[in-house]
């Protein structure tokens, strides 16, 4: 059973029976049958459908946003913003997909030689719970624009969100006279996804989630010789040097750490501060964090909602407790509150060292870890001593920060700004944070056949 539990109360709000073998077969067959029609519509025809999806998302924001608040605890203001961002993603690929996929002429001995970008077929998206609408759009918008059909296997804890996303896309496909099989929702429990990956009608897989889950998906897909994109976890470093604007850094780091109650792969997780400004920066962060309101995610004034599940909160508290036991200073939070729901206080850990749990492991919650580095060189070394390589940020002068970026082992680096995902820019990681890219021109080209065409006669 796919069960949604309101993390602010601990009460079950929705139960959905997983798809049986007959329903899965029907969805796979429909996706395969829709391929030719969807590809034949061309870039302009597909773009019109994507624009329609964007318009529907915006028109239904007040119906869609509360589903996230109910099923995974996202504060309602953030939830509205996520629906809008998902709409932007569909709109962006509608506007720019043709340019991203334009044929490329390459000079050779042919009369004319070029590369054209053709759809692969059906792409399976395996998605997590923490940004249900945005991550669905990030997977589906470029894949659909490229001419692929899509199957979405969303997290079993957000079945209402998954159904609503599918309904929005299906309504626009119907309005455009496109087959329903262009986009299908697979309500499956996680173990059942293996057979879908192996199915001959699935041509590629996009996975967002943990490194453990990514390794399993990659292994399955590799066994079938199918391309994958993996966007996995992160223990993102944020380097604050002595020449930084400390107030601007503190404001942005605080925001980055507490968005979605800190449940974000690209949140600033290890704050590495140069010794000369370490004590000053810790105090600036403490003053900002202590002002945040933890509470009902339905209330407009709430800054931080609950952790999505009880087991996740338990794991987060273990990380905090082990880190404090190892010698870190607990300046805020760190105690599981009494009462219903899976709330966890905004927590500040200072004097954390590299061997401590909250540094070694990814923390998924409103827990800020602050570490001290003697200088910029040590800060870079500390930033890179991790199994992850998703994203990083640097606070310094723009010139110095930009010069440091190539030395940081991460898929994206923000200089004097927040790490974010943006439809215009590629996003993805290295090391145990995954491979491949989503978004931007690079993302839409992950799931295409870059077909070389050589036209004779041969030139002498």
Tab-separated table of N, CA and C in Angstrom, residues 4-107:
chain	number	residue	atom	x	y	z
A	4	UNK	N	0.394	7.814	2.536
A	4	UNK	CA	0.825	9.178	2.823
A	4	UNK	C	0.450	9.515	4.256
A	5	UNK	N	1.437	9.956	5.034
A	5	UNK	CA	1.220	10.346	6.426
A	5	UNK	C	1.525	11.831	6.558
A	6	UNK	N	0.593	12.586	7.113
A	6	UNK	CA	0.814	14.009	7.366
A	6	UNK	C	1.897	14.127	8.436
A	7	UNK	N	3.101	14.627	8.113
A	7	UNK	CA	4.169	14.651	9.105
A	7	UNK	C	3.972	15.687	10.205
A	8	UNK	N	2.996	16.558	10.037
A	8	UNK	CA	2.723	17.513	11.114
A	8	UNK	C	1.821	16.924	12.187
A	9	UNK	N	1.161	15.804	11.883
A	9	UNK	CA	0.264	15.168	12.856
A	9	UNK	C	0.594	13.695	13.096
A	10	UNK	N	1.268	13.073	12.156
A	10	UNK	CA	1.518	11.639	12.251
A	10	UNK	C	0.342	10.788	11.823
A	11	UNK	N	-0.702	11.413	11.272
A	11	UNK	CA	-1.912	10.697	10.870
A	11	UNK	C	-1.883	10.331	9.385
A	12	UNK	N	-2.423	9.151	9.081
A	12	UNK	CA	-2.541	8.720	7.689
A	12	UNK	C	-3.585	9.589	6.988
A	13	UNK	N	-3.202	10.157	5.850
A	13	UNK	CA	-4.141	11.001	5.097
A	13	UNK	C	-4.568	10.376	3.776
A	14	UNK	N	-3.807	9.366	3.325
A	14	UNK	CA	-4.151	8.802	2.019
A	14	UNK	C	-3.506	7.428	1.895
A	15	UNK	N	-4.260	6.496	1.349
A	15	UNK	CA	-3.723	5.180	1.019
A	15	UNK	C	-4.136	4.833	-0.398
A	16	UNK	N	-3.173	4.391	-1.183
A	16	UNK	CA	-3.421	4.071	-2.584
A	16	UNK	C	-2.884	2.666	-2.851
A	17	UNK	N	-3.703	1.847	-3.418
A	17	UNK	CA	-3.259	0.491	-3.756
A	17	UNK	C	-2.245	0.565	-4.886
A	18	UNK	N	-1.122	-0.131	-4.761
A	18	UNK	CA	-0.134	-0.111	-5.845
A	18	UNK	C	-0.674	-0.776	-7.103
A	19	UNK	N	-0.121	-0.374	-8.221
A	19	UNK	CA	-0.547	-0.937	-9.494
A	19	UNK	C	-0.236	-2.428	-9.552
A	20	UNK	N	-1.185	-3.190	-10.064
A	20	UNK	CA	-0.962	-4.616	-10.278
A	20	UNK	C	-0.297	-4.861	-11.618
A	21	UNK	N	-0.016	-6.105	-11.893
A	21	UNK	CA	0.687	-6.471	-13.118
A	21	UNK	C	-0.057	-6.020	-14.368
A	22	UNK	N	-1.389	-6.119	-14.349
A	22	UNK	CA	-2.169	-5.741	-15.533
A	22	UNK	C	-2.082	-4.240	-15.789
A	23	UNK	N	-2.132	-3.426	-14.712
A	23	UNK	CA	-2.052	-1.975	-14.882
A	23	UNK	C	-0.663	-1.562	-15.365
A	24	UNK	N	0.375	-2.168	-14.816
A	24	UNK	CA	1.734	-1.856	-15.258
A	24	UNK	C	1.902	-2.199	-16.735
A	25	UNK	N	1.421	-3.353	-17.125
A	25	UNK	CA	1.501	-3.749	-18.527
A	25	UNK	C	0.758	-2.769	-19.431
A	26	UNK	N	-0.408	-2.330	-18.982
A	26	UNK	CA	-1.187	-1.375	-19.766
A	26	UNK	C	-0.439	-0.060	-19.958
A	27	UNK	N	0.214	0.421	-18.891
A	27	UNK	CA	0.948	1.684	-18.966
A	27	UNK	C	2.173	1.559	-19.868
A	28	UNK	N	2.878	0.436	-19.770
A	28	UNK	CA	4.035	0.220	-20.638
A	28	UNK	C	3.612	0.129	-22.100
A	29	UNK	N	2.540	-0.585	-22.350
A	29	UNK	CA	2.051	-0.720	-23.724
A	29	UNK	C	1.592	0.620	-24.282
A	30	UNK	N	0.923	1.406	-23.443
A	30	UNK	CA	0.446	2.719	-23.892
A	30	UNK	C	1.603	3.645	-24.220
A	31	UNK	N	2.652	3.609	-23.403
A	31	UNK	CA	3.818	4.457	-23.657
A	31	UNK	C	4.483	4.075	-24.977
A	32	UNK	N	4.592	2.786	-25.214
A	32	UNK	CA	5.194	2.327	-26.464
A	32	UNK	C	4.331	2.723	-27.665
A	33	UNK	N	3.025	2.571	-27.524
A	33	UNK	CA	2.122	2.883	-28.634
A	33	UNK	C	2.089	4.369	-28.960
A	34	UNK	N	2.375	5.218	-27.972
A	34	UNK	CA	2.292	6.670	-28.168
A	34	UNK	C	3.543	7.276	-28.783
A	35	UNK	N	4.611	6.493	-28.867
A	35	UNK	CA	5.894	7.054	-29.289
A	35	UNK	C	5.842	7.727	-30.653
A	36	UNK	N	5.339	7.008	-31.628
A	36	UNK	CA	5.383	7.527	-32.999
A	36	UNK	C	4.579	8.811	-33.130
A	37	UNK	N	3.381	8.841	-32.545
A	37	UNK	CA	2.538	10.036	-32.608
A	37	UNK	C	3.226	11.226	-31.959
A	38	UNK	N	3.798	10.988	-30.771
A	38	UNK	CA	4.409	12.094	-30.028
A	38	UNK	C	5.642	12.629	-30.764
A	39	UNK	N	6.468	11.745	-31.290
A	39	UNK	CA	7.646	12.188	-32.033
A	39	UNK	C	7.249	12.930	-33.300
A	40	UNK	N	6.180	12.459	-33.950
A	40	UNK	CA	5.759	13.061	-35.217
A	40	UNK	C	5.192	14.460	-35.054
A	41	UNK	N	4.807	14.821	-33.844
A	41	UNK	CA	4.273	16.171	-33.619
A	41	UNK	C	5.329	17.244	-33.793
A	42	UNK	N	6.583	16.857	-33.725
A	42	UNK	CA	7.657	17.825	-33.924
A	42	UNK	C	7.826	18.733	-32.722
A	43	UNK	N	8.880	19.523	-32.774
A	43	UNK	CA	9.221	20.376	-31.643
A	43	UNK	C	8.149	21.429	-31.377
A	44	UNK	N	7.601	22.010	-32.427
A	44	UNK	CA	6.583	23.045	-32.225
A	44	UNK	C	5.319	22.474	-31.591
A	45	UNK	N	4.887	21.323	-32.044
A	45	UNK	CA	3.694	20.703	-31.482
A	45	UNK	C	3.892	20.292	-30.039
A	46	UNK	N	5.045	19.744	-29.738
A	46	UNK	CA	5.312	19.365	-28.352
A	46	UNK	C	5.438	20.591	-27.457
A	47	UNK	N	6.011	21.644	-27.984
A	47	UNK	CA	6.152	22.869	-27.196
A	47	UNK	C	4.796	23.424	-26.776
A	48	UNK	N	3.818	23.354	-27.670
A	48	UNK	CA	2.490	23.867	-27.325
A	48	UNK	C	1.874	23.073	-26.170
A	49	UNK	N	2.094	21.773	-26.148
A	49	UNK	CA	1.581	20.959	-25.043
A	49	UNK	C	2.273	21.356	-23.740
A	50	UNK	N	3.595	21.534	-23.768
A	50	UNK	CA	4.321	21.915	-22.558
A	50	UNK	C	3.872	23.276	-22.044
A	51	UNK	N	3.608	24.197	-22.947
A	51	UNK	CA	3.096	25.504	-22.498
A	51	UNK	C	1.735	25.344	-21.833
A	52	UNK	N	0.929	24.441	-22.358
A	52	UNK	CA	-0.373	24.199	-21.748
A	52	UNK	C	-0.245	23.595	-20.363
A	53	UNK	N	0.719	22.693	-20.180
A	53	UNK	CA	0.950	22.123	-18.850
A	53	UNK	C	1.351	23.221	-17.876
A	54	UNK	N	2.242	24.107	-18.307
A	54	UNK	CA	2.662	25.216	-17.435
A	54	UNK	C	1.473	26.077	-17.023
A	55	UNK	N	0.611	26.380	-17.983
A	55	UNK	CA	-0.554	27.215	-17.677
A	55	UNK	C	-1.486	26.521	-16.688
A	56	UNK	N	-1.690	25.212	-16.853
A	56	UNK	CA	-2.564	24.476	-15.935
A	56	UNK	C	-1.977	24.435	-14.523
A	57	UNK	N	-0.672	24.238	-14.425
A	57	UNK	CA	-0.043	24.234	-13.099
A	57	UNK	C	-0.272	25.565	-12.395
A	58	UNK	N	-0.071	26.648	-13.103
A	58	UNK	CA	-0.260	27.968	-12.483
A	58	UNK	C	-1.724	28.197	-12.109
A	59	UNK	N	-2.616	27.760	-12.967
A	59	UNK	CA	-4.042	27.979	-12.681
A	59	UNK	C	-4.512	27.162	-11.481
A	60	UNK	N	-3.844	26.041	-11.196
A	60	UNK	CA	-4.292	25.148	-10.125
A	60	UNK	C	-3.395	25.188	-8.890
A	61	UNK	N	-2.558	26.213	-8.763
A	61	UNK	CA	-1.580	26.240	-7.685
A	61	UNK	C	-2.215	26.083	-6.306
A	62	UNK	N	-3.378	26.669	-6.082
A	62	UNK	CA	-3.988	26.602	-4.750
A	62	UNK	C	-4.595	25.229	-4.463
A	63	UNK	N	-4.774	24.416	-5.476
A	63	UNK	CA	-5.197	23.028	-5.271
A	63	UNK	C	-4.000	22.092	-5.130
A	64	UNK	N	-2.921	22.395	-5.839
A	64	UNK	CA	-1.780	21.497	-5.894
A	64	UNK	C	-0.820	21.673	-4.719
A	65	UNK	N	-0.553	22.911	-4.353
A	65	UNK	CA	0.424	23.170	-3.292
A	65	UNK	C	0.064	22.478	-1.975
A	66	UNK	N	-1.204	22.508	-1.533
A	66	UNK	CA	-1.529	21.860	-0.258
A	66	UNK	C	-1.261	20.354	-0.230
A	67	UNK	N	-1.193	19.719	-1.404
A	67	UNK	CA	-0.878	18.292	-1.421
A	67	UNK	C	0.525	18.032	-0.879
A	68	UNK	N	1.462	18.908	-1.217
A	68	UNK	CA	2.818	18.756	-0.691
A	68	UNK	C	2.853	18.999	0.806
A	69	UNK	N	2.143	20.015	1.245
A	69	UNK	CA	2.084	20.314	2.675
A	69	UNK	C	1.505	19.139	3.442
A	70	UNK	N	0.510	18.509	2.884
A	70	UNK	CA	-0.174	17.394	3.539
A	70	UNK	C	0.659	16.121	3.540
A	71	UNK	N	1.335	15.826	2.422
A	71	UNK	CA	1.994	14.531	2.286
A	71	UNK	C	3.459	14.519	2.722
A	72	UNK	N	4.151	15.678	2.646
A	72	UNK	CA	5.555	15.663	3.065
A	72	UNK	C	5.966	16.886	3.875
A	73	UNK	N	5.004	17.723	4.254
A	73	UNK	CA	5.248	18.769	5.234
A	73	UNK	C	5.874	20.050	4.735
A	74	UNK	N	5.893	20.280	3.438
A	74	UNK	CA	6.489	21.517	2.923
A	74	UNK	C	5.642	22.719	3.332
A	75	UNK	N	6.247	23.770	3.917
A	75	UNK	CA	5.480	24.966	4.241
A	75	UNK	C	4.734	25.486	3.027
A	76	UNK	N	3.514	25.963	3.249
A	76	UNK	CA	2.623	26.259	2.139
A	76	UNK	C	3.192	27.303	1.189
A	77	UNK	N	3.904	28.300	1.710
A	77	UNK	CA	4.507	29.292	0.825
A	77	UNK	C	5.541	28.679	-0.097
A	78	UNK	N	6.373	27.789	0.448
A	78	UNK	CA	7.359	27.091	-0.379
A	78	UNK	C	6.660	26.178	-1.390
A	79	UNK	N	5.564	25.567	-0.979
A	79	UNK	CA	4.847	24.663	-1.880
A	79	UNK	C	4.290	25.420	-3.074
A	80	UNK	N	3.731	26.602	-2.841
A	80	UNK	CA	3.247	27.405	-3.972
A	80	UNK	C	4.405	27.743	-4.907
A	81	UNK	N	5.537	28.112	-4.322
A	81	UNK	CA	6.710	28.430	-5.137
A	81	UNK	C	7.181	27.241	-5.949
A	82	UNK	N	7.057	26.043	-5.398
A	82	UNK	CA	7.487	24.857	-6.134
A	82	UNK	C	6.601	24.592	-7.340
A	83	UNK	N	5.301	24.772	-7.188
A	83	UNK	CA	4.404	24.590	-8.337
A	83	UNK	C	4.756	25.590	-9.432
A	84	UNK	N	5.005	26.822	-9.039
A	84	UNK	CA	5.388	27.850	-10.014
A	84	UNK	C	6.701	27.484	-10.706
A	85	UNK	N	7.660	26.975	-9.943
A	85	UNK	CA	8.946	26.604	-10.542
A	85	UNK	C	8.773	25.439	-11.519
A	86	UNK	N	7.908	24.493	-11.179
A	86	UNK	CA	7.626	23.394	-12.097
A	86	UNK	C	7.026	23.925	-13.400
A	87	UNK	N	6.116	24.885	-13.285
A	87	UNK	CA	5.526	25.494	-14.481
A	87	UNK	C	6.597	26.174	-15.320
A	88	UNK	N	7.509	26.873	-14.661
A	88	UNK	CA	8.607	27.543	-15.359
A	88	UNK	C	9.450	26.541	-16.143
A	89	UNK	N	9.685	25.372	-15.557
A	89	UNK	CA	10.497	24.355	-16.231
A	89	UNK	C	9.836	23.898	-17.530
A	90	UNK	N	8.543	23.607	-17.478
A	90	UNK	CA	7.834	23.222	-18.704
A	90	UNK	C	7.879	24.352	-19.724
A	91	UNK	N	7.674	25.551	-19.261
A	91	UNK	CA	7.667	26.706	-20.151
A	91	UNK	C	9.045	26.940	-20.771
A	92	UNK	N	10.091	26.762	-19.949
A	92	UNK	CA	11.447	26.989	-20.449
A	92	UNK	C	11.768	26.047	-21.598
A	93	UNK	N	11.451	24.769	-21.440
A	93	UNK	CA	11.772	23.830	-22.516
A	93	UNK	C	10.872	24.034	-23.727
A	94	UNK	N	9.660	24.494	-23.506
A	94	UNK	CA	8.816	24.842	-24.647
A	94	UNK	C	9.442	25.972	-25.464
A	95	UNK	N	10.031	26.936	-24.761
A	95	UNK	CA	10.606	28.109	-25.432
A	95	UNK	C	11.989	27.848	-26.014
A	96	UNK	N	12.771	26.982	-25.382
A	96	UNK	CA	14.182	26.848	-25.760
A	96	UNK	C	14.573	25.453	-26.250
A	97	UNK	N	13.669	24.490	-26.147
A	97	UNK	CA	14.028	23.134	-26.532
A	97	UNK	C	14.472	23.009	-27.978
A	98	UNK	N	13.809	23.705	-28.874
A	98	UNK	CA	14.183	23.610	-30.290
A	98	UNK	C	15.608	24.085	-30.509
A	99	UNK	N	15.988	25.139	-29.824
A	99	UNK	CA	17.366	25.622	-29.947
A	99	UNK	C	18.368	24.659	-29.358
A	100	UNK	N	18.026	24.074	-28.217
A	100	UNK	CA	18.931	23.113	-27.590
A	100	UNK	C	19.147	21.878	-28.463
A	101	UNK	N	18.124	21.509	-29.241
A	101	UNK	CA	18.180	20.287	-30.037
A	101	UNK	C	18.438	20.547	-31.519
A	102	UNK	N	18.811	21.753	-31.865
A	102	UNK	CA	19.040	22.074	-33.279
A	102	UNK	C	20.159	21.206	-33.856
A	103	UNK	N	20.013	20.753	-35.091
A	103	UNK	CA	21.089	19.972	-35.710
A	103	UNK	C	22.399	20.751	-35.742
A	104	UNK	N	23.499	20.025	-35.622
A	104	UNK	CA	24.833	20.640	-35.622
A	104	UNK	C	25.593	20.188	-36.863
A	105	UNK	N	25.935	21.120	-37.709
A	105	UNK	CA	26.748	20.805	-38.881
A	105	UNK	C	28.200	20.630	-38.451
A	106	UNK	N	28.817	19.528	-38.881
A	106	UNK	CA	30.209	19.242	-38.559
A	106	UNK	C	30.933	18.945	-39.862
A	107	UNK	N	31.968	19.689	-40.149
A	107	UNK	CA	32.677	19.535	-41.412
A	107	UNK	C	33.422	18.203	-41.455
